[in-house]
Coordinates of C-alpha atoms and ligand atoms in Angstrom, one line a residue:
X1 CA -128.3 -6.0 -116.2
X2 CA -130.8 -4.1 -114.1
X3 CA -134.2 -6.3 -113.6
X4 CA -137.5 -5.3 -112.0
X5 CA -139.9 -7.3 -110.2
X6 CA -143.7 -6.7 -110.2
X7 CA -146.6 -8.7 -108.6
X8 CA -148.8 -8.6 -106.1
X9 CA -148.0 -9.3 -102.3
X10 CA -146.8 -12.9 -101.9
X11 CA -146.5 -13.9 -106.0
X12 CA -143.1 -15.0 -105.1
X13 CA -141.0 -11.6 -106.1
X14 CA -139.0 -12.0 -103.0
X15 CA -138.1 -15.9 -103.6
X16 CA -137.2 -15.6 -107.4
X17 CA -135.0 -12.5 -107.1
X18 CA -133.1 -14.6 -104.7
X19 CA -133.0 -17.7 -107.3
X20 CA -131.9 -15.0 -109.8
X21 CA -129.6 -13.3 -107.9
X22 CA -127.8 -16.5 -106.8
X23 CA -127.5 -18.1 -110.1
X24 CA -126.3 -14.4 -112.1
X25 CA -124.1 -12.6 -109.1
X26 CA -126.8 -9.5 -109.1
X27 CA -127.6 -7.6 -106.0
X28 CA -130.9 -8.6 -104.6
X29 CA -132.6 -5.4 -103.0
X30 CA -135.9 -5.7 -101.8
X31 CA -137.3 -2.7 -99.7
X32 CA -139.8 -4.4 -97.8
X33 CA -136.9 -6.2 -96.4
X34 CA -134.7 -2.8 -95.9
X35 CA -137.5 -1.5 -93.8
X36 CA -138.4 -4.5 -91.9
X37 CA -134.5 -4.4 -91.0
X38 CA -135.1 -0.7 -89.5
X39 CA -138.3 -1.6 -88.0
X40 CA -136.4 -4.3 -86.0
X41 CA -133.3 -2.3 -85.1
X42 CA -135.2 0.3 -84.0
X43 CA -134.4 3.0 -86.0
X44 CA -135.7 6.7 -86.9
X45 CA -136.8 5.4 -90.2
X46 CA -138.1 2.2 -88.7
X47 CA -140.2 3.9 -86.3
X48 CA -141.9 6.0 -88.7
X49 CA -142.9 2.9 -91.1
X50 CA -144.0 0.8 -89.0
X51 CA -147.7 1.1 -88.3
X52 CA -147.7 1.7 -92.2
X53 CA -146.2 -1.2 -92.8
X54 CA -148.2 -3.4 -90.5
X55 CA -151.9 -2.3 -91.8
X56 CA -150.5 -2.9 -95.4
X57 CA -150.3 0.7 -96.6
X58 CA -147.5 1.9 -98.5
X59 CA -144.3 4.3 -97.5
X60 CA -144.8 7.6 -98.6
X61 CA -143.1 7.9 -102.2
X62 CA -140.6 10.3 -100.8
X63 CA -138.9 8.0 -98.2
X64 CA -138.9 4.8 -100.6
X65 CA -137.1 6.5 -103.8
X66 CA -134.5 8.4 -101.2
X67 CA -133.6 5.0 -99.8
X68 CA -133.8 3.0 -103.4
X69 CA -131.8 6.0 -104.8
X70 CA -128.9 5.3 -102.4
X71 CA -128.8 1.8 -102.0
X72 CA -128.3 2.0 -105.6
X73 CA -125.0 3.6 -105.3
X74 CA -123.4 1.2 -103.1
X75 CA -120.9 -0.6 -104.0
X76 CA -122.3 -4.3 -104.4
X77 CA -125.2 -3.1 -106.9
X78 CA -122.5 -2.0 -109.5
X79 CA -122.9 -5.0 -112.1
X80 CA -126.5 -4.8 -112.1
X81 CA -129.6 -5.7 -109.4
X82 CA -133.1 -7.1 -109.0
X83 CA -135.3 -4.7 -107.3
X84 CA -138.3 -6.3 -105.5
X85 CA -140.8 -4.7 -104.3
X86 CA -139.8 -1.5 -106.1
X87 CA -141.4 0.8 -107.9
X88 CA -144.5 0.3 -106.6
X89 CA -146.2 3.6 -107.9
X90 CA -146.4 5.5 -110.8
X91 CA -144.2 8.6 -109.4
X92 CA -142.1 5.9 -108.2
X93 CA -141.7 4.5 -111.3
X94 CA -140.8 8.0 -112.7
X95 CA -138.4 9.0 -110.5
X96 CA -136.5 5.4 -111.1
X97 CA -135.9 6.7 -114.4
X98 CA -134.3 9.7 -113.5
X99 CA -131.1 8.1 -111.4
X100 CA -130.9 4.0 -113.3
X101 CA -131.6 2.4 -116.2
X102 CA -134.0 -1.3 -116.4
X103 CA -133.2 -3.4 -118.4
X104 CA -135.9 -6.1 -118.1
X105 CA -140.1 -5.8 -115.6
X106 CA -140.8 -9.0 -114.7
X107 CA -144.2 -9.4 -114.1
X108 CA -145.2 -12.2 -112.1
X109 CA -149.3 -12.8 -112.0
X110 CA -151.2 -14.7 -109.4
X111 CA -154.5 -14.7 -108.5
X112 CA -156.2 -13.2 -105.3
X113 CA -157.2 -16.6 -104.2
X114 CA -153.4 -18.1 -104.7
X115 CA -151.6 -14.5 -102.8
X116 CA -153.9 -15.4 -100.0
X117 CA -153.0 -18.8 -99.7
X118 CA -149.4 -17.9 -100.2
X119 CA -149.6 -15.0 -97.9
X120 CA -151.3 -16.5 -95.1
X121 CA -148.3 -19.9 -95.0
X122 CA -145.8 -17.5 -95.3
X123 CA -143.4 -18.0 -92.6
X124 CA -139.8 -15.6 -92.5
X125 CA -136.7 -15.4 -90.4
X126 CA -136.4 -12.3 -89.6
X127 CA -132.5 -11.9 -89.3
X128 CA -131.9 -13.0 -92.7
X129 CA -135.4 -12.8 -94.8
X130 CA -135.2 -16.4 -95.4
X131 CA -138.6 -17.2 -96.6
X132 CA -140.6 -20.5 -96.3
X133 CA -144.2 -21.2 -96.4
X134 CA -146.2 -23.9 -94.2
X135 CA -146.8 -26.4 -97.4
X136 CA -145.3 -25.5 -100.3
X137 CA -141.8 -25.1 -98.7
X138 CA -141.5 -26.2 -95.2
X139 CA -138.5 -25.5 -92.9
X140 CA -136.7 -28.9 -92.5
X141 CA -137.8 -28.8 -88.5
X142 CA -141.5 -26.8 -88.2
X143 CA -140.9 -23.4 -86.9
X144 CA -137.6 -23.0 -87.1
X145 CA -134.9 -21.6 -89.6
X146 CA -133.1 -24.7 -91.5
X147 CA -129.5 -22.4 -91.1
X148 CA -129.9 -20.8 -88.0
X149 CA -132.1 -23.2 -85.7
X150 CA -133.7 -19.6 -84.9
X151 CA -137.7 -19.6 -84.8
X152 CA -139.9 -18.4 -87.5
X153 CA -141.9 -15.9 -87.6
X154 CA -145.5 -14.9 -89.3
X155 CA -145.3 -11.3 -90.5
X156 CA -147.9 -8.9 -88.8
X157 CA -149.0 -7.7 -92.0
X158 CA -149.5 -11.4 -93.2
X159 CA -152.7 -11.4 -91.1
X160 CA -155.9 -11.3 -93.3
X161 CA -157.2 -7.8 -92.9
X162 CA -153.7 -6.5 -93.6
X163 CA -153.4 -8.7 -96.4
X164 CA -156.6 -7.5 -97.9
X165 CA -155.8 -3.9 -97.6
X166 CA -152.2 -4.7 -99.3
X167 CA -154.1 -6.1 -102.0
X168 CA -156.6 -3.2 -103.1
X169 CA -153.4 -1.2 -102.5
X170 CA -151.7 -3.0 -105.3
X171 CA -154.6 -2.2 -107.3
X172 CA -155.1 1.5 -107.2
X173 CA -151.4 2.0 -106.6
X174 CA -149.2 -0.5 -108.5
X175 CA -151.3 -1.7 -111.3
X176 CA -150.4 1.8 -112.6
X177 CA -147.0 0.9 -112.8
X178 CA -147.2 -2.2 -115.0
X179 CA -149.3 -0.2 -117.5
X180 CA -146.2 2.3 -117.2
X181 CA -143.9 0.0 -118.2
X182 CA -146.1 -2.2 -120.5
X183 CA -146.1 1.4 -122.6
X184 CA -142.2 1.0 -122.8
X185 CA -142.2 -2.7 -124.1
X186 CA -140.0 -3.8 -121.0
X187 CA -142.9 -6.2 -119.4
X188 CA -142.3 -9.8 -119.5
X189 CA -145.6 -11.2 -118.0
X190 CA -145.3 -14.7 -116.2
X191 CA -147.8 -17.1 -114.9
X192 CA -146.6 -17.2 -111.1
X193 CA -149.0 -20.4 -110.6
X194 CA -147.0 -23.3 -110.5
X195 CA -144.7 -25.1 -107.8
X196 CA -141.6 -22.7 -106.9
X197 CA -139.4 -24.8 -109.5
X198 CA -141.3 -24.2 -112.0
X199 CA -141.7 -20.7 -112.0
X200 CA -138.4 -20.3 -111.7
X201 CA -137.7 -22.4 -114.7
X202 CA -140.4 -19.9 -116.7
X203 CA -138.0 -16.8 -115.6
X204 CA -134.4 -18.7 -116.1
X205 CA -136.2 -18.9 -120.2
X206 CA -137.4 -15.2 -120.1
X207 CA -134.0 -14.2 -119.0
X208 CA -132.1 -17.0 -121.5
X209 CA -134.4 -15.4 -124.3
X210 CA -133.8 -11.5 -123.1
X211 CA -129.6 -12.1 -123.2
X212 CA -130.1 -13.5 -126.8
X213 CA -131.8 -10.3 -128.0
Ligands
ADP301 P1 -145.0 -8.0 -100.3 O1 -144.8 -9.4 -99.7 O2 -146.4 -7.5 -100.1 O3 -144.6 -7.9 -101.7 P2 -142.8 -6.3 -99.3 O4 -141.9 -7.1 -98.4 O5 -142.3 -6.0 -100.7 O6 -144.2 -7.1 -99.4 O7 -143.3 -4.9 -98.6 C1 -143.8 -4.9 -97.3 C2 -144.3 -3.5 -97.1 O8 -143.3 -2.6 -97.1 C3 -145.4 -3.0 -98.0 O9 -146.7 -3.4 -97.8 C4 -145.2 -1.5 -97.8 O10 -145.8 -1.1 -96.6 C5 -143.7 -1.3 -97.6 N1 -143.0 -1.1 -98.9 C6 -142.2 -2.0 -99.5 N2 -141.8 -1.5 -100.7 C7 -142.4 -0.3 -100.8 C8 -142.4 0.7 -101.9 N3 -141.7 0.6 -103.0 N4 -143.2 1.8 -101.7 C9 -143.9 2.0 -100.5 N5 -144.0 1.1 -99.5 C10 -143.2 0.0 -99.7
ADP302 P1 -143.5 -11.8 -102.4 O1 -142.0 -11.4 -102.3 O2 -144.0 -11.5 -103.8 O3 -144.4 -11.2 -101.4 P2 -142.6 -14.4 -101.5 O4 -141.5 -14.7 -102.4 O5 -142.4 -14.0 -100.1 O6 -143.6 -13.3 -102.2 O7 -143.6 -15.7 -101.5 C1 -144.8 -15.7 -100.8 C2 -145.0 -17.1 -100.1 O8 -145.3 -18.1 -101.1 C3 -143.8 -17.6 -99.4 O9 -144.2 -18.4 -98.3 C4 -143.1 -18.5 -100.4 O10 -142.3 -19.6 -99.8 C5 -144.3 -19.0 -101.2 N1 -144.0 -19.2 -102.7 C6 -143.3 -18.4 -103.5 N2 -143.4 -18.9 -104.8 C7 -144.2 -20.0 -104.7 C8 -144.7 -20.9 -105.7 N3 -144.3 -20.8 -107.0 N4 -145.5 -21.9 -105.3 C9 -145.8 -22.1 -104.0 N5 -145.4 -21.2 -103.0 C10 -144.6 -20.2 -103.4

């Protein structure tokens, strides 16, 4: 079962496809996370994302599919992933197509209002992409990972003009995408308002309802 992820910045993508992935065994690849990995290794592809990244514009198309592309050929992606934060335009969407198969877009929709306040009490470790937020999921100790004891961190492109920009991004760029696979009967649209244990009860039902046909 291949599943797609769609919503603005900070619906809650990254913190379902982990529920999901933890309850079913699929592969969670998110490629914000891929590329904040290179960013803090310091690596050729890291270096070339990164004031992208922080001003909340997108990765060129070529980059982003080459990378999805191969991940998906690794070995722990066989029985079927969640891809979050991928496709997130039309050529994009296209060119997933080509090399994989979805299965199921889940669309998860949140106002701009809600993203902000989401985005702006977003709080991450950065070693693992654990991700908590300030009120509506709180570290057990304030600033610090619950695992690791490691501090927290507030991404740079959590800051509000970067946020802003990521929004009318997801407008011009990514709306496109849901239309594109709105046309091929694979959305699911889901309220994302709601405590985090409620929205994930809304996907668990989409999903119980999409593996009884
Ligand atoms: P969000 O919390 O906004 O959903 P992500 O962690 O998915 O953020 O992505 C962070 C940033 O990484 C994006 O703003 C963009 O710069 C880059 N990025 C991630 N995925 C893609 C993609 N599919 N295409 C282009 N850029 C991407
Ligand atoms: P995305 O991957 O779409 O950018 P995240 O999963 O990182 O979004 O969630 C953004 C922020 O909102 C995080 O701080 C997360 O803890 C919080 N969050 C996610 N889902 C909910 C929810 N249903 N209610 C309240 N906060 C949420």
């Amino acid at each position: 079962m291949n599943i797609v992820f769609l919503g603005p910045p900070g619906a809650g993508k990254g913190t379902m496809a982990e529920r999901v992935a933890d309850e079913t065994g699929l592969a969670h690849v998110s490629t914000g996370d891929i590329f904040r990995d290179n960013i803090r290794h310091e690596t050729e592809l890291g270096r070339k994302v990164k004031e992208l990244i922080d001003h909340g514009n997108l990765v060129p198309d070529s980059i982003t599919i080459e990378l999805v592309q191969d991940r998906l050929q690794e070995a722990d992606v066989q029985l079927g992933w969640i891809l979050d934060g991928f496709p997130r335009t039309r050529p994009q969407a296209e060119a997933l197509s080509d090399f994989a198969r979805v299965d199921l877009v889940i669309h998860l929709d949140l106002s701009d209002e809600e993203v902000i306040r989401r985005l702006s009490g977003r709080r991450v470790h950065p070693a693992s992409g654990r991700t908590y937020h300030i009120e509506y999921s709180p570290p057990k100790k304030d600033g610090f990972d619950d695992e690791t004891g490691e501090p927290l961190i507030k991404r740079d492109d959590d800051e509000e003009e970067s946020i802003r920009q990521r929004l009318s991004v997801y407008m011009s760029q990514t709306e496109p995408v849901i239309s594109y696979y709105r046309e091929k009967r694979l959305i699911v649209d889901v309220d994302a308002t709601g405590s985090i244990d409620a929205v994930a009860a809304k996907i668990h039902n989409v999903l119980e309802k999409h593996a009884a046909g």
